[in-house]
Tab-separated table of C-alpha atoms in Angstrom:
chain	number	residue	atom	x	y	z
A	1	UNK	CA	113.162	44.508	0.116
A	2	UNK	CA	110.045	42.416	-0.702
A	3	UNK	CA	106.774	43.736	0.664
A	4	UNK	CA	105.595	42.221	3.901
A	5	UNK	CA	102.650	39.832	3.346
A	6	UNK	CA	99.334	40.771	4.847
A	7	UNK	CA	98.036	39.119	7.988
A	8	UNK	CA	96.020	35.967	7.109
A	9	UNK	CA	92.863	37.134	8.926
A	10	UNK	CA	92.949	40.352	6.882
A	11	UNK	CA	93.023	38.589	3.487
A	12	UNK	CA	90.174	37.342	1.319
A	13	UNK	CA	90.119	34.892	-1.600
A	14	UNK	CA	87.789	34.951	-4.605
A	15	UNK	CA	88.331	33.349	-8.058
A	16	UNK	CA	85.090	33.041	-10.068
A	17	UNK	CA	86.905	31.409	-13.033
A	18	UNK	CA	88.232	28.573	-10.867
A	19	UNK	CA	84.771	28.034	-9.419
A	20	UNK	CA	83.217	27.661	-12.896
A	21	UNK	CA	85.571	24.747	-13.709
A	22	UNK	CA	84.476	22.768	-10.625
A	23	UNK	CA	81.438	20.420	-10.433
A	24	UNK	CA	78.202	22.427	-10.400
A	25	UNK	CA	79.918	25.744	-11.234
A	26	UNK	CA	79.191	27.146	-7.754
A	27	UNK	CA	79.893	26.432	-4.102
A	28	UNK	CA	78.321	23.113	-3.114
A	29	UNK	CA	79.175	20.014	-1.117
A	30	UNK	CA	81.392	18.553	-3.867
A	31	UNK	CA	83.296	21.692	-4.894
A	32	UNK	CA	83.905	23.507	-1.627
A	33	UNK	CA	87.133	21.647	-0.716
A	34	UNK	CA	88.630	21.879	-4.216
A	35	UNK	CA	87.842	25.605	-4.302
A	36	UNK	CA	89.455	26.000	-0.880
A	37	UNK	CA	92.617	24.168	-2.049
A	38	UNK	CA	93.189	27.022	-4.548
A	39	UNK	CA	93.188	29.689	-1.792
A	40	UNK	CA	96.293	30.995	0.019
A	41	UNK	CA	94.918	29.587	3.280
A	42	UNK	CA	95.538	25.999	2.174
A	43	UNK	CA	98.772	24.235	3.180
A	44	UNK	CA	100.366	21.947	0.564
A	45	UNK	CA	102.010	19.813	3.297
A	46	UNK	CA	98.666	18.682	4.743
A	47	UNK	CA	97.215	15.152	4.655
A	48	UNK	CA	94.636	16.326	2.109
A	49	UNK	CA	97.340	16.609	-0.577
A	50	UNK	CA	98.767	13.178	0.295
A	51	UNK	CA	95.366	11.492	-0.013
A	52	UNK	CA	94.571	13.429	-3.203
A	53	UNK	CA	97.786	12.132	-4.808
A	54	UNK	CA	96.939	8.525	-3.846
A	55	UNK	CA	93.386	8.785	-5.220
A	56	UNK	CA	94.546	10.102	-8.595
A	57	UNK	CA	96.904	7.121	-9.102
A	58	UNK	CA	94.177	4.477	-8.753
A	59	UNK	CA	90.816	3.913	-10.385
A	60	UNK	CA	89.138	3.291	-7.020
A	61	UNK	CA	90.284	6.705	-5.821
A	62	UNK	CA	88.106	8.521	-8.351
A	63	UNK	CA	85.027	7.678	-6.266
A	64	UNK	CA	86.615	9.378	-3.239
A	65	UNK	CA	87.448	12.490	-5.223
A	66	UNK	CA	83.857	12.840	-6.407
A	67	UNK	CA	82.362	12.492	-2.908
A	68	UNK	CA	83.496	14.858	-0.183
A	69	UNK	CA	82.151	12.832	2.749
A	70	UNK	CA	83.910	9.661	1.589
A	71	UNK	CA	87.098	11.646	1.088
A	72	UNK	CA	86.962	12.975	4.681
A	73	UNK	CA	86.284	9.509	6.114
A	74	UNK	CA	89.301	8.127	4.275
A	75	UNK	CA	91.345	11.056	5.535
A	76	UNK	CA	90.443	10.224	9.152
A	77	UNK	CA	91.184	6.499	8.753
A	78	UNK	CA	94.413	6.598	6.720
A	79	UNK	CA	95.983	9.594	8.394
A	80	UNK	CA	95.002	9.696	12.061
A	81	UNK	CA	97.854	12.160	12.885
A	82	UNK	CA	99.026	15.331	11.192
A	83	UNK	CA	97.573	18.445	9.578
A	84	UNK	CA	94.232	18.279	7.786
A	85	UNK	CA	91.421	20.528	6.473
A	86	UNK	CA	87.797	19.423	6.850
A	87	UNK	CA	84.339	20.994	6.562
A	88	UNK	CA	82.770	21.382	10.026
A	89	UNK	CA	79.542	23.259	9.123
A	90	UNK	CA	77.298	23.376	6.092
A	91	UNK	CA	74.800	26.121	5.217
A	92	UNK	CA	71.254	25.261	6.331
A	93	UNK	CA	69.629	28.038	4.282
A	94	UNK	CA	70.468	30.431	1.484
A	95	UNK	CA	73.053	33.019	2.474
A	96	UNK	CA	74.604	30.974	5.288
A	97	UNK	CA	78.374	30.250	5.110
A	98	UNK	CA	80.474	27.145	4.747
A	99	UNK	CA	82.875	26.659	7.670
A	100	UNK	CA	86.238	24.927	7.248
A	101	UNK	CA	88.792	24.189	9.982
A	102	UNK	CA	92.537	23.635	9.970
A	103	UNK	CA	93.171	20.859	12.472
A	104	UNK	CA	96.345	19.366	13.876
A	105	UNK	CA	96.015	15.852	15.319
A	106	UNK	CA	98.699	14.604	17.707
A	107	UNK	CA	99.318	12.300	20.662
A	108	UNK	CA	100.014	14.084	23.932
A	109	UNK	CA	102.798	13.069	26.315
A	110	UNK	CA	102.811	12.564	30.073
A	111	UNK	CA	105.130	14.123	32.643
A	112	UNK	CA	107.878	11.650	31.821
A	113	UNK	CA	107.674	12.355	28.083
A	114	UNK	CA	105.964	9.121	27.114
A	115	UNK	CA	103.285	9.196	24.413
A	116	UNK	CA	99.753	8.553	25.575
A	117	UNK	CA	97.437	6.180	23.704
A	118	UNK	CA	94.959	8.853	22.604
A	119	UNK	CA	94.686	11.470	19.883
A	120	UNK	CA	93.928	15.113	20.522
A	121	UNK	CA	92.844	17.723	17.972
A	122	UNK	CA	94.082	21.297	17.982
A	123	UNK	CA	92.190	23.843	15.874
A	124	UNK	CA	94.723	26.173	14.254
A	125	UNK	CA	92.364	28.215	12.081
A	126	UNK	CA	88.739	28.636	11.015
A	127	UNK	CA	87.594	29.830	7.610
A	128	UNK	CA	84.165	30.794	6.308
A	129	UNK	CA	82.559	31.858	3.053
A	130	UNK	CA	80.689	35.079	2.211
A	131	UNK	CA	79.168	34.514	-1.212
A	132	UNK	CA	82.070	33.299	-3.342
A	133	UNK	CA	84.693	34.774	-1.015
A	134	UNK	CA	86.667	32.815	1.564
A	135	UNK	CA	87.897	34.644	4.655
A	136	UNK	CA	89.738	33.646	7.814
A	137	UNK	CA	87.923	34.120	11.120
A	138	UNK	CA	89.967	35.946	13.774
A	139	UNK	CA	90.987	34.041	16.880
A	140	UNK	CA	89.339	34.626	20.244
A	141	UNK	CA	92.500	36.375	21.444
A	142	UNK	CA	92.376	38.780	18.516
A	143	UNK	CA	88.694	39.510	19.173
A	144	UNK	CA	89.294	40.218	22.870
A	145	UNK	CA	92.329	42.370	22.119
A	146	UNK	CA	90.363	44.367	19.536
A	147	UNK	CA	87.427	44.873	21.913
A	148	UNK	CA	89.673	45.881	24.808
A	149	UNK	CA	91.564	48.304	22.586
A	150	UNK	CA	88.309	49.879	21.377
A	151	UNK	CA	87.045	50.106	24.970
A	152	UNK	CA	90.231	51.797	26.191
A	153	UNK	CA	90.130	54.287	23.297
A	154	UNK	CA	86.496	55.177	23.989
A	155	UNK	CA	87.189	55.528	27.723
A	156	UNK	CA	90.145	57.805	27.017
A	157	UNK	CA	87.970	59.991	24.776
A	158	UNK	CA	85.287	60.056	27.477
A	159	UNK	CA	87.830	61.143	30.103
A	160	UNK	CA	89.091	63.908	27.836
A	161	UNK	CA	85.534	65.177	27.262
A	162	UNK	CA	84.633	64.981	30.963
A	163	UNK	CA	87.875	66.769	31.864
A	164	UNK	CA	86.885	69.731	29.700
A	165	UNK	CA	83.361	69.763	31.178
A	166	UNK	CA	84.588	69.838	34.777
A	167	UNK	CA	84.575	73.335	36.301
A	168	UNK	CA	85.452	74.651	39.735
A	169	UNK	CA	84.801	77.979	41.396
A	170	UNK	CA	84.694	78.980	45.084
A	171	UNK	CA	81.025	79.924	44.673
A	172	UNK	CA	79.690	76.718	43.091
A	173	UNK	CA	82.384	74.080	43.767
A	174	UNK	CA	82.922	71.233	41.281
A	175	UNK	CA	80.397	71.018	38.456
A	176	UNK	CA	80.289	69.299	35.062
A	177	UNK	CA	78.400	72.155	33.410
A	178	UNK	CA	79.446	75.819	33.512
A	179	UNK	CA	77.240	77.724	36.020
A	180	UNK	CA	75.092	80.436	34.486
A	181	UNK	CA	74.859	83.805	36.184
A	182	UNK	CA	72.137	86.316	35.412
A	183	UNK	CA	73.222	89.843	34.590
A	184	UNK	CA	73.222	92.128	37.604
A	185	UNK	CA	70.147	94.326	37.607
A	186	UNK	CA	70.305	98.059	38.320
A	187	UNK	CA	69.787	98.637	42.037
A	188	UNK	CA	66.731	100.555	43.240
A	189	UNK	CA	67.288	104.173	44.435
A	190	UNK	CA	66.809	103.281	48.104
A	191	UNK	CA	68.517	99.895	48.213
A	192	UNK	CA	72.160	100.888	47.651
A	193	UNK	CA	74.570	101.128	50.578
A	194	UNK	CA	75.139	104.638	51.890
A	195	UNK	CA	78.153	106.384	53.323
A	196	UNK	CA	77.266	105.479	56.892
A	197	UNK	CA	77.291	101.732	56.273
A	198	UNK	CA	79.272	100.018	59.053
A	199	UNK	CA	80.733	97.463	56.656
A	200	UNK	CA	82.506	100.066	54.471
A	201	UNK	CA	85.761	101.125	56.060
A	202	UNK	CA	87.962	103.981	54.815
A	203	UNK	CA	90.737	103.082	52.469
A	204	UNK	CA	93.298	104.172	55.055
A	205	UNK	CA	92.022	101.505	57.513
A	206	UNK	CA	92.353	98.674	54.968
A	207	UNK	CA	95.227	96.234	55.619
A	208	UNK	CA	98.476	96.849	53.805
A	209	UNK	CA	98.429	93.354	52.280
A	210	UNK	CA	95.426	94.166	50.128
A	211	UNK	CA	96.905	97.488	49.017
A	212	UNK	CA	100.169	95.855	47.981
A	213	UNK	CA	98.518	93.186	45.858
A	214	UNK	CA	98.453	93.693	42.082
A	215	UNK	CA	95.082	94.327	40.458
A	216	UNK	CA	93.095	91.184	39.855
A	217	UNK	CA	92.931	89.975	36.286
A	218	UNK	CA	89.560	89.752	34.677
A	219	UNK	CA	88.543	86.082	34.672
A	220	UNK	CA	85.372	84.170	34.015
A	221	UNK	CA	83.155	82.999	36.855
A	222	UNK	CA	84.147	79.385	36.334
A	223	UNK	CA	87.940	79.873	36.435
A	224	UNK	CA	89.818	79.591	39.701
A	225	UNK	CA	92.006	82.606	40.458
A	226	UNK	CA	94.591	82.553	43.234
A	227	UNK	CA	94.464	86.341	43.574
A	228	UNK	CA	90.694	86.325	43.910
A	229	UNK	CA	90.817	83.528	46.457
A	230	UNK	CA	93.446	85.274	48.623
A	231	UNK	CA	91.617	88.573	48.356
A	232	UNK	CA	88.393	86.870	49.471
A	233	UNK	CA	90.143	85.368	52.497
A	234	UNK	CA	91.589	88.764	53.428
A	235	UNK	CA	88.197	90.461	53.144
A	236	UNK	CA	86.630	87.706	55.241
A	237	UNK	CA	89.211	88.091	57.997
A	238	UNK	CA	88.864	91.875	57.959
A	239	UNK	CA	85.078	92.288	57.601
A	240	UNK	CA	83.809	88.854	58.586
A	241	UNK	CA	82.251	90.136	61.846
A	242	UNK	CA	80.529	93.095	60.196
A	243	UNK	CA	77.575	93.549	57.890
A	244	UNK	CA	78.467	94.754	54.429
A	245	UNK	CA	75.084	96.427	53.976
A	246	UNK	CA	73.098	98.927	56.037
A	247	UNK	CA	70.049	96.646	55.921
A	248	UNK	CA	71.375	93.062	56.161
A	249	UNK	CA	69.371	89.959	55.304
A	250	UNK	CA	68.155	87.376	57.802
A	251	UNK	CA	66.849	83.855	57.417
A	252	UNK	CA	67.843	80.887	55.337
A	253	UNK	CA	68.307	80.470	51.580
A	254	UNK	CA	64.887	80.669	49.999
A	255	UNK	CA	63.309	82.698	52.816
A	256	UNK	CA	65.487	85.815	53.250
A	257	UNK	CA	63.959	88.924	54.870
A	258	UNK	CA	65.386	92.384	55.597
A	259	UNK	CA	66.312	93.188	59.189
A	260	UNK	CA	64.764	96.692	59.137
A	261	UNK	CA	62.215	98.549	57.068
A	262	UNK	CA	63.077	101.338	54.658
A	263	UNK	CA	61.828	104.013	57.076
A	264	UNK	CA	64.004	102.705	59.893
A	265	UNK	CA	67.046	102.724	57.615
A	266	UNK	CA	66.354	106.317	56.477
A	267	UNK	CA	65.812	107.493	60.068
A	268	UNK	CA	69.061	105.882	61.183
A	269	UNK	CA	70.972	107.446	58.298
A	270	UNK	CA	69.528	110.907	59.083
A	271	UNK	CA	70.545	110.536	62.728
A	272	UNK	CA	74.091	109.591	61.743
A	273	UNK	CA	74.298	112.485	59.299
A	274	UNK	CA	73.082	114.949	61.966
A	275	UNK	CA	75.592	113.578	64.484
A	276	UNK	CA	78.425	114.014	62.000
A	277	UNK	CA	77.328	117.592	61.168
A	278	UNK	CA	77.092	118.797	64.798
A	279	UNK	CA	80.338	117.200	65.853
A	280	UNK	CA	81.054	115.318	69.080
A	281	UNK	CA	79.048	116.272	72.165
A	282	UNK	CA	80.868	118.417	74.858
A	283	UNK	CA	82.183	116.483	77.846
A	284	UNK	CA	79.928	116.350	80.866
A	285	UNK	CA	80.845	118.858	83.655
A	286	UNK	CA	81.489	117.614	87.208
A	287	UNK	CA	78.636	118.169	89.648
A	288	UNK	CA	79.184	120.898	92.313
A	289	UNK	CA	79.241	120.015	96.032
A	290	UNK	CA	75.945	119.380	97.771
A	291	UNK	CA	76.131	122.584	99.817
A	292	UNK	CA	76.654	124.711	96.738
A	293	UNK	CA	73.753	123.012	95.010
A	294	UNK	CA	71.485	123.803	97.976
A	295	UNK	CA	72.683	127.425	98.362
A	296	UNK	CA	72.778	128.240	94.705
A	297	UNK	CA	69.980	126.125	93.345
A	298	UNK	CA	68.687	129.014	91.263
A	299	UNK	CA	72.108	130.038	89.965
A	300	UNK	CA	73.453	128.836	86.652
A	301	UNK	CA	76.650	126.774	86.285
A	302	UNK	CA	79.649	128.843	85.164
A	303	UNK	CA	80.283	128.633	81.437
A	304	UNK	CA	83.811	127.406	80.646
A	305	UNK	CA	85.956	129.907	78.833
A	306	UNK	CA	86.776	128.917	75.265
A	307	UNK	CA	90.391	128.140	74.563
A	308	UNK	CA	91.762	130.563	71.958
A	309	UNK	CA	92.904	128.898	68.753
A	310	UNK	CA	96.323	129.968	67.454
A	311	UNK	CA	95.996	131.902	64.234
A	312	UNK	CA	98.454	131.281	61.440
A	313	UNK	CA	100.000	134.219	59.577
A	314	UNK	CA	99.728	132.404	56.244
A	315	UNK	CA	97.140	133.521	53.722
A	316	UNK	CA	93.881	131.656	53.965
A	317	UNK	CA	90.631	131.568	52.094
A	318	UNK	CA	87.722	133.625	53.302
A	319	UNK	CA	85.820	130.549	54.451
A	320	UNK	CA	88.732	129.287	56.532
A	321	UNK	CA	89.407	132.735	58.002
A	322	UNK	CA	85.873	133.160	59.270
A	323	UNK	CA	85.797	129.654	60.700
A	324	UNK	CA	88.986	130.210	62.723
A	325	UNK	CA	87.809	133.467	64.440
A	326	UNK	CA	85.941	133.009	67.748
A	327	UNK	CA	82.212	133.580	67.392
A	328	UNK	CA	81.123	137.065	68.565
A	329	UNK	CA	78.217	137.674	70.864
A	330	UNK	CA	74.712	138.580	69.671
A	331	UNK	CA	75.259	142.320	70.141
A	332	UNK	CA	78.503	142.410	68.196
A	333	UNK	CA	76.931	140.325	65.472
A	334	UNK	CA	74.080	142.806	65.132
A	335	UNK	CA	76.511	145.658	64.824
A	336	UNK	CA	78.685	143.840	62.252
A	337	UNK	CA	75.718	142.848	60.167
A	338	UNK	CA	76.280	145.635	57.715
A	339	UNK	CA	79.875	144.676	56.846
A	340	UNK	CA	80.266	143.503	53.318
A	341	UNK	CA	83.264	141.224	53.854
A	342	UNK	CA	85.160	140.293	56.990
A	343	UNK	CA	88.793	141.153	57.192
A	344	UNK	CA	91.271	138.420	57.805
A	345	UNK	CA	92.902	138.760	61.232
A	346	UNK	CA	96.620	139.099	61.359
A	347	UNK	CA	99.076	137.949	63.951
A	348	UNK	CA	100.371	140.163	66.755
């Protein structure tokens, strides 16, 4: 299979030997058309070849062949219709190109198909020189298609780059640069949450949905995690009405202040610790009748008898055994002061 010829606007023509045989030995006004007739862009069925054949057969035609402008005038007069090649632009300074056009002259027709009495010119190609080379200029359609293709390729590359730069996280939202987080600093000794913080609930009180979820995978701050998002919603629904710290912040971003001072927080924690150590307060006793209060104002209210705690027969530790025995009075405690170790009570 023969190779496919290259596209005309991707070819170039250069023959220095042919140029040396022409008048002047370089590109000038008398040699440009003869040099172009040797290129692959020239069409042998054009009017230029027909006029060239006529001029060679007569002595008067030699004057036309030696003068390009006279040759083009004769081409316009003798062949008003058909394909022709003419020079449309000459270089005005050194380094500027020669411009040649391929023109098709024809008579247009009306709606009924009748020929009109006028001649129109259709430009089918434009050629220019770069030094001794002749090249074909691309058409306007080719230029627009090339520019649009380059624009679409660059836009596609831009979209791919911007897609990789886009990040989303529940904390920062959509950003085109990854958010930077400073490393968490070690908390001060008195700033950490303590056991009595109202926002920290026991693990037993946590909802079963959180306990049944698998452990969250370690992900970067810029990646969106469904597990992290659902866990955050669950924590918000469960602890949204509580403070997660014993000394919460107040104010707006940029002007946060602590609700209490450090001394107030320590005093509150000590009070809670003392209340937990002493246990719940005994229930208030009902007031006696008014007459009894008046008659026995100096008498003391009867002390309720303690309810005996059932003692298990199983073996216990010494600490548990002592705690389960009712406390003795002061006198009995003074007498039992010399005992080295209490004996564990046994059942009846």
